[in-house]
């Protein structure tokens, strides 16, 4: 119980008790692997320190056994230390089955040598010593030094793993370096004890381990956890404490988030509010302004606690390309949803329904609105051949021919096509057929080989057929009766005009003129009727022969009219021969309303896109109501033959994809007609 002896016993006892006392705190580590390693290190070191203290106070026969048992716990600290170092630095050495079996074998072998020392006495021997106080001195043998060298080597491996982590880490690990360095301090003391008798040769490792464990766990637990966790997760990381204050961050994190520079100690929601918000939501994606294009980081976190120390490592993974692709796909899906909804609304709001037909002439899609008209549900028709709706063999053959044209890239229209409903009733429809191409092929590069199906917009034509049939009947009846009655009126009026004199003769001639105008109206109506249902499919037509014939006819019918022409040798337009009817109406209008000495000027100009025909006269000009007829086809009310003739011209020209205009002039009237040129024209 000398002062020196009390100091020795106190150092080892306090180191042992200190290690054992912080075991409950170490057991709060939420990382199981770190917890196993640290608790094992503290338990082995604490037991070793207590047994070293007991070595000085137990009776002499038990001292050697106590020292040997302490050596067993001392050697166990080496393996607990290696386990902790491997787990802390993210290595997987402690989980390697081969290394674990090798470690158990080495441990048991060395322990066996230590426990059998009383037999072979090669590990250590004891002698009485009085310096620096009276105690049982330990004389270590060769096997001890071999075992000690192995222990120091293994401990150095663990230190290397720890210090390597500190060096590689971008975080402030200086306090941890200092405390970890305490592990090496007992080795220095051991070497001094060997060289001088002033210190007993007693292995001082428990004191260093206790200093490291207590310091790391109690004083710098949050930094110990944060450095290890952050290094294992990512290079771009930010460390925050339990209060959300920034403790540290990596250089890569500053590159991604420049606001972090100098922000240690500030709260995360103040420095990086977007990151703080992402911590509390399910979609942990942080968007950063990357200049021309934003950058995206996926936020993951790892929290570790030990006692009241806690650290949360916020790790950022650059997912810019993946997130941009995901957002592009999401935007594309939204656009597709909007487009699908638009298509659905169009189909629901229209009076039509849609068929989609594959290359085998089977229905691949039928819009729901078709059921009310044909009686079949979409599911009943999908997959069925088109013959299920054929009214007869002739119409089926006609439909097949049309579909064959569509598969060659044509867009066609079918008018008044009969189909059979589910009940067997025949109804009539108008259809527009277009090809469907493979979507992956560019529009400009599409060929008939890329057609994957056909789509038909179908409209019920039954009511229109009934209405037009009724109108046609009424027109024919009225024209027939009116013409017959007008012929009678006209004949009797001419007879009266020949027999009467004075005012009576003038009145009879007025009746003749009115009857002639009414006959002209019926003739115009007949011509409109005859042109109403003609096919709109255009073809190449040379207009020069047509115009020459009309000029000759005009000169013959109106010999007082002077006709001048400026016409090229050819003027091929994409139109139909019935354009002659429209031109005649305009020629005749110019001759009849060209003034007392009528003059009609006809000119034709050509370009790559259009043939333009101008018919001009020097008359008083076109009245506003008749100008309106040529501007937009309005003829309200139809009370004069001239207006009806202009309406006929307007209807024919516009129905042939042409245009008709009445430009303003200082005198007279000029009417211009524009007709497209053929699409395959060189």
Tab-separated table of C-alpha atoms in Angstrom, residues 59 189 251 342 385 422 451 542:
chain	number	residue	atom	x	y	z
A	59	UNK	CA	-3.481	-13.709	-1.881
A	189	UNK	CA	4.934	2.921	-21.785
A	251	UNK	CA	-16.134	19.037	-50.318
A	342	UNK	CA	-59.262	15.167	-76.031
A	385	UNK	CA	-64.376	-9.213	-89.921
A	422	UNK	CA	-77.557	-6.063	-85.581
A	451	UNK	CA	-49.212	1.095	-92.674
A	542	UNK	CA	-56.744	21.799	-119.342
